[in-house]
């Protein structure tokens, strides 16, 4: 139904995911150099996002902020896959496209997010 919009966000989410993984590799200062990391990021964009076990190793010991971002990206990609992307997890309302553009991993509409933040912290 809203496939074109989901496609746009899927591409954006995969790019963010690839960039995040490339950055993590760089931070580790491992064998992968900057150019290789960039090539890797490009390669991953076209790959099936869920399958690489090598990634799982990389994720061990990720900084909390990075790992939270990655979890959010994966969750958003999963929602695209199962067709629930762009719907508020809490109330089921459609999240406005403008909000998704600003934050592709948004899981709640603005109202529910506000309520959550007031209660949570
Ligand atoms: Zn909501």
PDB file of C-alpha atoms and ligand atoms in Angstrom:
ATOM      1  CA  UNK A   1       0.000   0.000   0.000  1.00  0.00           C
ATOM      2  CA  UNK A   2       2.549   2.555   1.114  1.00  0.00           C
ATOM      3  CA  UNK A   3       5.407   0.589  -0.397  1.00  0.00           C
ATOM      4  CA  UNK A   4       7.151   3.559  -2.059  1.00  0.00           C
ATOM      5  CA  UNK A   5       7.439   5.398   1.281  1.00  0.00           C
ATOM      6  CA  UNK A   6       8.668   2.278   3.055  1.00  0.00           C
ATOM      7  CA  UNK A   7      11.246   1.750   0.319  1.00  0.00           C
ATOM      8  CA  UNK A   8      12.596   5.229   0.862  1.00  0.00           C
ATOM      9  CA  UNK A   9      12.934   4.696   4.580  1.00  0.00           C
ATOM     10  CA  UNK A  10      14.327   1.198   4.151  1.00  0.00           C
ATOM     11  CA  UNK A  11      17.130   2.608   2.028  1.00  0.00           C
ATOM     12  CA  UNK A  12      17.798   5.350   4.562  1.00  0.00           C
ATOM     13  CA  UNK A  13      17.776   2.920   7.493  1.00  0.00           C
ATOM     14  CA  UNK A  14      20.143   0.530   5.733  1.00  0.00           C
ATOM     15  CA  UNK A  15      22.504   3.380   4.931  1.00  0.00           C
ATOM     16  CA  UNK A  16      22.484   4.478   8.563  1.00  0.00           C
ATOM     17  CA  UNK A  17      23.054   0.904   9.666  1.00  0.00           C
ATOM     18  CA  UNK A  18      25.972   0.430   7.285  1.00  0.00           C
ATOM     19  CA  UNK A  19      27.512   3.727   8.373  1.00  0.00           C
ATOM     20  CA  UNK A  20      27.146   2.795  12.028  1.00  0.00           C
ATOM     21  CA  UNK A  21      28.845  -0.569  11.538  1.00  0.00           C
ATOM     22  CA  UNK A  22      31.615   1.036   9.501  1.00  0.00           C
ATOM     23  CA  UNK A  23      32.170   3.592  12.242  1.00  0.00           C
ATOM     24  CA  UNK A  24      32.319   0.889  14.901  1.00  0.00           C
ATOM     25  CA  UNK A  25      34.910  -0.993  12.876  1.00  0.00           C
ATOM     26  CA  UNK A  26      36.984   2.153  12.555  1.00  0.00           C
ATOM     27  CA  UNK A  27      36.771   2.831  16.272  1.00  0.00           C
ATOM     28  CA  UNK A  28      38.065  -0.635  16.966  1.00  0.00           C
ATOM     29  CA  UNK A  29      41.128   0.233  14.947  1.00  0.00           C
ATOM     30  CA  UNK A  30      41.184  -3.245  13.492  1.00  0.00           C
ATOM     31  CA  UNK A  31      42.488  -4.497  10.192  1.00  0.00           C
ATOM     32  CA  UNK A  32      39.815  -2.687   8.238  1.00  0.00           C
ATOM     33  CA  UNK A  33      40.944   0.713   7.063  1.00  0.00           C
ATOM     34  CA  UNK A  34      38.856   3.731   6.314  1.00  0.00           C
ATOM     35  CA  UNK A  35      38.426   3.025   2.599  1.00  0.00           C
ATOM     36  CA  UNK A  36      37.579  -0.584   3.237  1.00  0.00           C
ATOM     37  CA  UNK A  37      35.055   0.387   5.873  1.00  0.00           C
ATOM     38  CA  UNK A  38      33.359   2.690   3.390  1.00  0.00           C
ATOM     39  CA  UNK A  39      33.290  -0.048   0.775  1.00  0.00           C
ATOM     40  CA  UNK A  40      31.860  -2.374   3.375  1.00  0.00           C
ATOM     41  CA  UNK A  41      29.117   0.105   4.177  1.00  0.00           C
ATOM     42  CA  UNK A  42      28.184   0.300   0.512  1.00  0.00           C
ATOM     43  CA  UNK A  43      28.206  -3.472   0.211  1.00  0.00           C
ATOM     44  CA  UNK A  44      25.942  -3.904   3.210  1.00  0.00           C
ATOM     45  CA  UNK A  45      23.338  -1.591   1.758  1.00  0.00           C
ATOM     46  CA  UNK A  46      22.525  -4.161  -0.863  1.00  0.00           C
ATOM     47  CA  UNK A  47      22.872  -7.161   1.434  1.00  0.00           C
ATOM     48  CA  UNK A  48      20.175  -8.831   3.399  1.00  0.00           C
ATOM     49  CA  UNK A  49      20.390  -6.833   6.602  1.00  0.00           C
ATOM     50  CA  UNK A  50      19.717  -9.634   9.044  1.00  0.00           C
ATOM     51  CA  UNK A  51      22.006 -12.443   8.081  1.00  0.00           C
ATOM     52  CA  UNK A  52      25.660 -11.728   8.773  1.00  0.00           C
ATOM     53  CA  UNK A  53      26.937 -13.543  11.830  1.00  0.00           C
ATOM     54  CA  UNK A  54      30.164 -11.586  11.547  1.00  0.00           C
ATOM     55  CA  UNK A  55      28.129  -8.554  12.519  1.00  0.00           C
ATOM     56  CA  UNK A  56      27.004 -10.247  15.702  1.00  0.00           C
ATOM     57  CA  UNK A  57      30.616 -10.594  16.788  1.00  0.00           C
ATOM     58  CA  UNK A  58      31.186  -6.969  16.022  1.00  0.00           C
ATOM     59  CA  UNK A  59      28.242  -6.009  18.179  1.00  0.00           C
ATOM     60  CA  UNK A  60      29.642  -7.577  21.318  1.00  0.00           C
ATOM     61  CA  UNK A  61      30.975  -4.769  23.454  1.00  0.00           C
ATOM     62  CA  UNK A  62      29.369  -2.045  21.395  1.00  0.00           C
ATOM     63  CA  UNK A  63      28.970   1.210  23.199  1.00  0.00           C
ATOM     64  CA  UNK A  64      25.519   1.474  24.673  1.00  0.00           C
ATOM     65  CA  UNK A  65      24.523   4.379  22.473  1.00  0.00           C
ATOM     66  CA  UNK A  66      25.680   2.618  19.302  1.00  0.00           C
ATOM     67  CA  UNK A  67      24.039  -0.630  20.214  1.00  0.00           C
ATOM     68  CA  UNK A  68      20.781   1.159  21.071  1.00  0.00           C
ATOM     69  CA  UNK A  69      20.892   2.849  17.684  1.00  0.00           C
ATOM     70  CA  UNK A  70      21.524  -0.425  15.932  1.00  0.00           C
ATOM     71  CA  UNK A  71      18.672  -2.119  17.773  1.00  0.00           C
ATOM     72  CA  UNK A  72      16.379   0.758  16.776  1.00  0.00           C
ATOM     73  CA  UNK A  73      17.488   0.507  13.142  1.00  0.00           C
ATOM     74  CA  UNK A  74      16.954  -3.250  13.081  1.00  0.00           C
ATOM     75  CA  UNK A  75      13.558  -2.879  14.720  1.00  0.00           C
ATOM     76  CA  UNK A  76      12.535  -0.291  12.126  1.00  0.00           C
ATOM     77  CA  UNK A  77      13.710  -2.530   9.270  1.00  0.00           C
ATOM     78  CA  UNK A  78      11.779  -5.406  10.817  1.00  0.00           C
ATOM     79  CA  UNK A  79       8.658  -3.254  10.950  1.00  0.00           C
ATOM     80  CA  UNK A  80       9.135  -2.381   7.296  1.00  0.00           C
ATOM     81  CA  UNK A  81       9.433  -6.100   6.543  1.00  0.00           C
ATOM     82  CA  UNK A  82       6.238  -6.989   8.399  1.00  0.00           C
ATOM     83  CA  UNK A  83       4.303  -3.964   7.190  1.00  0.00           C
ATOM     84  CA  UNK A  84       3.857  -2.196  10.515  1.00  0.00           C
ATOM     85  CA  UNK A  85       6.404   0.525   9.830  1.00  0.00           C
ATOM     86  CA  UNK A  86       5.146   4.050  10.431  1.00  0.00           C
ATOM     87  CA  UNK A  87       2.454   2.986  12.894  1.00  0.00           C
ATOM     88  CA  UNK A  88       2.702   4.040  16.517  1.00  0.00           C
ATOM     89  CA  UNK A  89       3.604   1.066  18.715  1.00  0.00           C
ATOM     90  CA  UNK A  90       1.448   2.444  21.461  1.00  0.00           C
ATOM     91  CA  UNK A  91      -1.791   3.652  19.894  1.00  0.00           C
ATOM     92  CA  UNK A  92      -1.513   2.352  16.322  1.00  0.00           C
ATOM     93  CA  UNK A  93      -1.904   5.771  14.725  1.00  0.00           C
ATOM     94  CA  UNK A  94       0.099   6.616  11.611  1.00  0.00           C
ATOM     95  CA  UNK A  95       3.264   8.494  12.443  1.00  0.00           C
ATOM     96  CA  UNK A  96       3.462  11.588  10.195  1.00  0.00           C
ATOM     97  CA  UNK A  97       5.969  11.228   7.358  1.00  0.00           C
ATOM     98  CA  UNK A  98       7.680  14.444   8.466  1.00  0.00           C
ATOM     99  CA  UNK A  99       8.436  12.836  11.828  1.00  0.00           C
ATOM    100  CA  UNK A 100       9.777   9.712  10.144  1.00  0.00           C
ATOM    101  CA  UNK A 101      11.963  11.800   7.887  1.00  0.00           C
ATOM    102  CA  UNK A 102      13.424  13.514  10.927  1.00  0.00           C
ATOM    103  CA  UNK A 103      13.770  10.234  12.796  1.00  0.00           C
ATOM    104  CA  UNK A 104      13.334   7.101  10.653  1.00  0.00           C
ATOM    105  CA  UNK A 105      13.501   4.887  13.734  1.00  0.00           C
ATOM    106  CA  UNK A 106      10.573   6.629  15.455  1.00  0.00           C
ATOM    107  CA  UNK A 107       8.322   4.041  17.087  1.00  0.00           C
ATOM    108  CA  UNK A 108       5.649   6.270  18.540  1.00  0.00           C
ATOM    109  CA  UNK A 109       3.569   9.223  17.460  1.00  0.00           C
ATOM    110  CA  UNK A 110       4.468  12.551  19.041  1.00  0.00           C
ATOM    111  CA  UNK A 111       1.696  12.326  21.626  1.00  0.00           C
ATOM    112  CA  UNK A 112       2.705   8.877  22.862  1.00  0.00           C
ATOM    113  CA  UNK A 113       6.399   9.781  22.806  1.00  0.00           C
ATOM    114  CA  UNK A 114       5.742  12.830  24.980  1.00  0.00           C
ATOM    115  CA  UNK A 115       3.683  10.787  27.414  1.00  0.00           C
ATOM    116  CA  UNK A 116       6.405   8.144  27.530  1.00  0.00           C
ATOM    117  CA  UNK A 117       9.125  10.674  28.274  1.00  0.00           C
ATOM    118  CA  UNK A 118       7.127  12.340  31.006  1.00  0.00           C
ATOM    119  CA  UNK A 119       6.488   9.015  32.705  1.00  0.00           C
ATOM    120  CA  UNK A 120       9.877   7.476  32.034  1.00  0.00           C
ATOM    121  CA  UNK A 121      12.273  10.044  33.359  1.00  0.00           C
TER     122      UNK A 121
HETATM  123 ZN1  LIG B   1       0.612   6.962  19.501  1.00  0.00          ZN
END
